[in-house]
Coordinates of C-alpha atoms in Angstrom, one line a residue:
X1 CA -48.9 -15.6 -24.5
X2 CA -52.4 -14.0 -24.4
X3 CA -52.7 -15.4 -20.9
X4 CA -50.2 -12.8 -19.7
X5 CA -52.2 -9.9 -21.4
X6 CA -54.0 -8.8 -18.1
X7 CA -50.7 -8.6 -16.2
X8 CA -49.1 -6.6 -19.0
X9 CA -52.1 -4.2 -19.3
X10 CA -52.2 -3.6 -15.5
X11 CA -48.5 -3.0 -15.5
X12 CA -48.8 -0.4 -18.3
X13 CA -51.6 1.3 -16.3
X14 CA -49.4 1.3 -13.3
X15 CA -46.6 3.0 -15.2
X16 CA -48.9 5.7 -16.5
X17 CA -50.4 6.4 -13.1
X18 CA -46.9 6.6 -11.5
X19 CA -45.8 9.1 -14.1
X20 CA -48.8 11.3 -13.4
X21 CA -48.9 11.0 -9.6
X22 CA -46.7 8.6 -7.6
X23 CA -48.3 9.5 -4.2
X24 CA -51.3 7.2 -4.4
X25 CA -52.0 3.9 -2.6
X26 CA -54.0 2.7 -5.6
X27 CA -50.6 2.5 -7.4
X28 CA -49.5 -0.1 -5.0
X29 CA -52.8 -2.1 -5.5
X30 CA -52.5 -2.0 -9.3
X31 CA -48.9 -3.1 -9.1
X32 CA -50.0 -6.0 -6.8
X33 CA -52.8 -7.0 -9.2
X34 CA -50.3 -7.0 -12.1
X35 CA -48.0 -9.3 -10.1
X36 CA -51.0 -11.5 -9.1
X37 CA -52.2 -11.8 -12.6
X38 CA -48.8 -12.7 -13.9
X39 CA -48.4 -15.3 -11.2
X40 CA -51.8 -16.8 -12.0
X41 CA -51.0 -16.9 -15.7
X42 CA -47.8 -18.7 -15.0
X43 CA -49.5 -21.2 -12.7
X44 CA -52.2 -21.8 -15.4
X45 CA -49.6 -22.6 -18.0
X46 CA -48.0 -25.1 -15.6
X47 CA -51.2 -26.8 -14.9
X48 CA -52.3 -26.9 -18.6
X49 CA -49.0 -28.4 -19.6
X50 CA -49.7 -31.5 -17.5
X51 CA -46.0 -32.3 -17.5
X52 CA -44.1 -33.9 -14.6
X53 CA -41.9 -30.8 -14.4
X54 CA -45.0 -28.6 -14.0
X55 CA -46.3 -30.7 -11.1
X56 CA -42.9 -30.7 -9.5
X57 CA -42.8 -26.9 -9.7
X58 CA -46.3 -26.7 -8.2
X59 CA -45.2 -28.9 -5.3
X60 CA -42.0 -27.0 -4.9
X61 CA -44.0 -23.7 -4.6
X62 CA -46.3 -25.2 -2.0
X63 CA -43.3 -26.4 0.1
X64 CA -41.5 -23.0 -0.3
X65 CA -44.7 -21.2 0.6
X66 CA -45.2 -23.3 3.7
X67 CA -41.6 -22.9 4.8
X68 CA -41.8 -19.2 4.1
X69 CA -44.8 -18.8 6.5
X70 CA -42.9 -20.7 9.1
X71 CA -39.7 -18.7 8.7
X72 CA -41.7 -15.4 8.6
X73 CA -43.5 -16.3 11.8
X74 CA -40.3 -17.2 13.6
X75 CA -38.6 -14.0 12.5
X76 CA -41.5 -11.9 13.6
X77 CA -41.4 -13.5 17.1
X78 CA -37.6 -13.0 17.3
X79 CA -38.0 -9.4 16.2
X80 CA -40.8 -8.7 18.6
X81 CA -38.8 -10.1 21.5
X82 CA -35.8 -8.0 20.4
X83 CA -38.0 -4.8 20.2
X84 CA -39.3 -5.4 23.7
X85 CA -35.7 -5.8 25.1
X86 CA -34.4 -2.7 23.3
X87 CA -37.4 -0.4 23.2
X88 CA -39.7 -1.5 26.0
X89 CA -43.2 -3.0 26.2
X90 CA -45.2 -0.3 24.4
X91 CA -48.2 -1.4 22.2
X92 CA -46.3 -0.3 19.1
X93 CA -43.3 -2.5 20.0
X94 CA -45.5 -5.5 20.3
X95 CA -46.7 -5.3 16.7
X96 CA -44.3 -8.0 15.4
X97 CA -45.5 -10.4 18.1
X98 CA -49.1 -9.6 17.4
X99 CA -48.6 -10.2 13.7
X100 CA -46.9 -13.6 14.4
X101 CA -49.8 -14.5 16.7
X102 CA -52.3 -13.6 13.9
X103 CA -50.5 -15.8 11.4
X104 CA -50.5 -18.8 13.8
X105 CA -54.2 -18.2 14.5
X106 CA -55.1 -18.2 10.8
X107 CA -53.1 -21.3 10.1
X108 CA -54.7 -23.1 13.1
X109 CA -58.2 -22.1 11.9
X110 CA -57.5 -23.3 8.3
X111 CA -56.1 -26.6 9.5
X112 CA -59.0 -27.2 11.8
X113 CA -61.5 -26.4 9.1
X114 CA -59.9 -28.9 6.7
X115 CA -59.7 -31.7 9.4
X116 CA -63.0 -31.2 11.1
X117 CA -65.1 -30.0 8.2
X118 CA -68.2 -29.2 10.2
X119 CA -70.3 -26.3 8.8
X120 CA -69.2 -23.9 11.5
X121 CA -65.5 -24.6 11.0
X122 CA -65.8 -24.5 7.2
X123 CA -67.4 -21.0 7.6
X124 CA -64.8 -19.8 10.0
X125 CA -62.0 -21.2 7.9
X126 CA -63.4 -19.6 4.7
X127 CA -63.7 -16.2 6.4
X128 CA -60.3 -16.4 8.1
X129 CA -58.6 -17.5 4.8
X130 CA -60.3 -14.7 2.8
X131 CA -59.3 -12.0 5.3
X132 CA -55.8 -13.3 5.5
X133 CA -55.5 -13.4 1.7
X134 CA -56.8 -9.9 1.4
X135 CA -54.6 -8.3 4.1
X136 CA -51.6 -10.3 2.8
X137 CA -52.1 -9.0 -0.7
X138 CA -52.4 -5.4 0.5
X139 CA -49.4 -5.7 2.8
X140 CA -47.2 -7.2 0.0
X141 CA -48.4 -4.5 -2.4
X142 CA -47.6 -1.8 0.2
X143 CA -44.1 -3.1 0.9
X144 CA -43.2 -3.5 -2.8
X145 CA -44.5 -0.1 -3.8
X146 CA -43.0 1.6 -0.7
X147 CA -39.7 0.1 -1.7
X148 CA -40.1 1.3 -5.2
X149 CA -41.3 4.8 -4.2
X150 CA -38.2 5.3 -2.0
X151 CA -36.0 4.7 -5.1
X152 CA -37.8 7.0 -7.6
X153 CA -35.9 10.2 -8.4
X154 CA -37.2 13.5 -7.0
X155 CA -37.1 16.9 -8.7
X156 CA -33.7 18.5 -9.2
X157 CA -34.9 21.9 -7.9
X158 CA -36.6 22.8 -4.6
X159 CA -37.3 25.9 -2.6
X160 CA -37.6 24.1 0.7
X161 CA -36.4 20.9 2.5
X162 CA -38.8 19.9 5.2
X163 CA -37.7 17.5 8.0
X164 CA -40.4 15.8 9.9
X165 CA -39.8 15.6 13.6
X166 CA -40.1 12.7 16.1
X167 CA -39.8 12.4 19.9
X168 CA -36.8 13.7 21.8
X169 CA -34.8 11.7 24.4
X170 CA -34.6 13.1 27.9
X171 CA -36.8 16.0 26.8
X172 CA -34.2 17.8 24.7
X173 CA -31.8 15.4 22.9
X174 CA -32.1 14.3 19.3
X175 CA -32.3 10.5 19.2
X176 CA -30.6 8.4 16.5
X177 CA -33.8 7.9 14.5
X178 CA -34.3 11.7 14.2
X179 CA -30.6 12.3 13.7
X180 CA -30.7 10.1 10.6
X181 CA -33.4 12.3 9.1
X182 CA -31.4 15.5 9.8
X183 CA -28.3 14.0 8.2
X184 CA -30.3 13.0 5.1
X185 CA -31.8 16.5 5.0
X186 CA -28.3 18.0 5.1
X187 CA -27.2 15.8 2.2
X188 CA -30.3 16.7 0.2
X189 CA -29.7 20.4 0.9
X190 CA -26.1 20.1 -0.1
X191 CA -27.0 18.5 -3.4
X192 CA -29.5 21.2 -4.2
X193 CA -27.0 23.9 -3.2
X194 CA -24.4 22.4 -5.7
X195 CA -26.9 23.1 -8.5
X196 CA -27.2 26.7 -7.6
X197 CA -30.3 26.6 -5.3
X198 CA -30.3 27.8 -1.7
X199 CA -33.4 26.2 -0.2
X200 CA -34.7 26.9 3.2
X201 CA -34.6 24.0 5.6
X202 CA -37.8 23.7 7.7
X203 CA -37.5 21.7 10.9
X204 CA -41.0 20.6 11.8
X205 CA -42.1 19.4 15.3
X206 CA -43.9 20.9 18.3
X207 CA -43.3 20.3 22.0
X208 CA -44.7 17.1 23.6
X209 CA -45.8 16.8 27.2
X210 CA -42.6 15.1 28.2
X211 CA -40.3 17.4 26.2
X212 CA -38.4 20.5 27.5
X213 CA -38.2 22.2 24.1
X214 CA -40.1 21.9 20.8
X215 CA -38.7 19.2 18.5
X216 CA -38.0 21.7 15.8
X217 CA -35.8 23.8 18.0
X218 CA -33.7 20.8 19.1
X219 CA -33.5 19.7 15.5
X220 CA -32.3 23.2 14.4
X221 CA -29.7 23.3 17.2
X222 CA -28.4 19.8 16.1
X223 CA -27.9 21.1 12.6
X224 CA -26.3 24.4 13.6
X225 CA -23.9 22.5 15.9
X226 CA -22.8 20.5 12.8
X227 CA -22.1 23.5 10.6
X228 CA -25.5 24.1 8.9
X229 CA -26.1 27.9 8.4
X230 CA -28.6 29.2 11.0
X231 CA -30.1 31.7 8.6
X232 CA -31.3 28.9 6.2
X233 CA -33.4 27.2 9.0
X234 CA -37.1 27.9 9.6
X235 CA -38.7 26.4 12.7
X236 CA -42.3 25.0 12.6
X237 CA -42.9 24.4 16.3
X238 CA -46.7 23.8 16.6
X239 CA -47.3 20.3 15.1
X240 CA -47.9 17.1 17.0
X241 CA -48.7 14.7 14.2
X242 CA -47.4 14.0 10.7
X243 CA -50.6 15.6 9.2
X244 CA -49.9 18.8 11.3
X245 CA -46.2 18.7 10.3
X246 CA -47.1 19.0 6.7
X247 CA -50.1 21.4 7.0
X248 CA -48.2 23.9 9.2
X249 CA -45.0 23.6 7.0
X250 CA -47.2 24.1 3.9
X251 CA -48.5 27.4 5.4
X252 CA -44.9 28.6 6.0
X253 CA -43.9 27.8 2.4
X254 CA -47.0 29.3 0.8
X255 CA -46.6 32.5 2.8
X256 CA -43.2 33.3 1.3
X257 CA -43.2 31.3 -2.0
X258 CA -46.8 30.6 -3.3
X259 CA -45.4 28.5 -6.2
X260 CA -42.9 26.6 -4.0
X261 CA -41.4 23.2 -4.6
X262 CA -40.1 21.1 -1.7
X263 CA -38.5 17.9 -0.7
X264 CA -39.8 16.2 2.5
X265 CA -37.4 14.1 4.6
X266 CA -38.4 11.3 7.0
X267 CA -37.2 7.8 7.8
X268 CA -37.5 5.3 4.9
X269 CA -40.2 3.2 6.5
X270 CA -42.4 6.3 6.9
X271 CA -41.7 7.8 3.4
X272 CA -44.6 6.4 1.5
X273 CA -47.3 7.2 4.1
X274 CA -45.8 10.7 4.5
X275 CA -46.2 11.0 0.7
X276 CA -49.8 10.0 0.9
X277 CA -50.4 12.5 3.6
X278 CA -48.6 15.2 1.6
X279 CA -50.8 14.6 -1.3
X280 CA -54.0 14.8 0.8
X281 CA -52.6 18.0 2.3
X282 CA -52.0 19.5 -1.1
X283 CA -48.2 19.9 -0.7
X284 CA -46.2 20.2 -3.9
X285 CA -43.2 17.9 -3.3
X286 CA -42.0 14.4 -2.9
X287 CA -40.7 12.5 0.1
X288 CA -37.2 10.9 0.6
X289 CA -36.3 8.5 3.4
X290 CA -33.3 8.2 5.7
X291 CA -31.8 4.8 6.9
X292 CA -33.4 3.0 9.8
X293 CA -31.9 0.4 12.1
X294 CA -32.7 -3.1 10.7
X295 CA -34.3 -4.4 13.9
X296 CA -36.7 -1.5 13.9
X297 CA -37.9 -1.9 10.3
X298 CA -40.4 -4.8 10.7
X299 CA -42.4 -3.3 13.5
X300 CA -42.3 0.2 11.9
X301 CA -43.5 -1.2 8.6
X302 CA -46.4 -3.0 10.3
X303 CA -47.3 0.2 12.1
X304 CA -47.2 2.2 8.8
X305 CA -49.4 -0.4 7.1
X306 CA -51.9 -0.4 9.9
X307 CA -52.1 3.4 9.7
X308 CA -52.8 3.2 6.0
X309 CA -55.5 0.6 6.6
X310 CA -57.1 3.1 9.0
X311 CA -56.8 5.9 6.5
X312 CA -58.9 3.9 4.0
X313 CA -61.1 2.3 6.7
X314 CA -64.4 2.6 4.9
X315 CA -63.2 0.6 1.9
X316 CA -61.4 -1.9 4.0
X317 CA -64.3 -2.5 6.4
X318 CA -66.6 -3.0 3.5
X319 CA -64.4 -5.6 1.8
X320 CA -63.7 -7.4 5.1
X321 CA -67.5 -7.6 5.8
X322 CA -68.0 -9.1 2.3
X323 CA -65.3 -11.7 3.1
X324 CA -67.0 -12.5 6.4
X325 CA -70.3 -12.8 4.5
X326 CA -68.5 -15.3 2.2
X327 CA -67.7 -17.4 5.3
X328 CA -71.4 -17.2 6.4
X329 CA -72.4 -18.4 2.9
X330 CA -69.8 -21.3 3.1
X331 CA -71.3 -22.3 6.5
X332 CA -74.8 -22.2 5.0
X333 CA -73.9 -24.2 2.0
X334 CA -72.1 -26.8 4.1
X335 CA -75.0 -27.1 6.5
X336 CA -77.6 -27.5 3.7
X337 CA -75.5 -29.7 1.5
X338 CA -75.3 -27.3 -1.4
X339 CA -72.7 -28.1 -3.9

C-alpha cells in the first residue's frame, strides 16, 4: 500500500491548509494532486498485476474517457447555443462554444500527430497535449474545490452580511440572478438573528452607464419591499467590480467595527473566486453562494476559471511556455532521430 503514500500525504496537507485558510487556490491544486497521485497509484497496481481483469479495466477507462470527451463536447455545444438564444451573443455567452471548439481542436491535433508523425506534427501534438492536460487538471481541481468550498460551514457569528451586486434590468429592476443573492442574504441574516446577533446588511454595487440608479439602492429597495428592516441596511454605491465591492465594503465595516466578522453573499458559481478576492483584500469573512439556473452554470464556471487563470497569469504563462518548449524539444528529437 506504500504506492498510495503520496496521495495520502498530499490529502493530509490539504486538510491542514484548509483548516488554516480555505480561501486559497493552492488548496485546489493540492487536492487535485492528491487525486492524481491516487489515480496513478491505482493504475500502477492494475498494470503490475498483469491480470486480464486489470487490462479490461484499463480498456474500460480508455473507452469511458473517450466517450466522456465526446459527451462533454456535445453538452458544451448545446449549452452554448442555449445561452445565445436566452442571453444574446455577448463574448461571455459564447464561452461554452469556445471551450467545445478548443477540445475539438486539441483532439484533431493529437490524432493528426499520431497518424502523420512528421517532426512538426509531433511537436505540435506534444505541446497541444501538454497544454490541454495542464489546463484540464487546473479546471477539474478548481471545480472540485469550488464545490467543496461552497459546502464548508461558515462562522456562527457575524457583524455584517455583504451582498455583491450585479447588473440591473431596464436600468432599475433587480434580475433573477441578483434576486437569488438577496434571498440568500435574507436567509443568512435570519439565521444569525436567531442566535441573538443583529448584523448590518450591506448592499454593494455602484451605478453602471446603462443604469438609472446604483445597484445597491435597487437591492436595498428590493429587500425593504419584502419586509427587511430598512435601518439594518447599509448601501455601498461606488463599486463597479468585485474587487471594489469588497474593498469599499471593507472600509464601511472597519469604520464602525474594526474587529468585524462578515459573511459575503454571491451566486454559487462566483463564491470561490469572490473568496480569493476577499482574502487578497484582507476581509475577515467567508463567502456563501446562492442558487444559479442550471443552463447558466457551465458558461459562468468557465468565466470564473478564466478570471482565476488571469489572476495568476505569471505562473500560468511560465508553465505554458515550458510546455510549448516541450513541444519544440519533441520536434527537435523527432527531426534528429533522438530516442
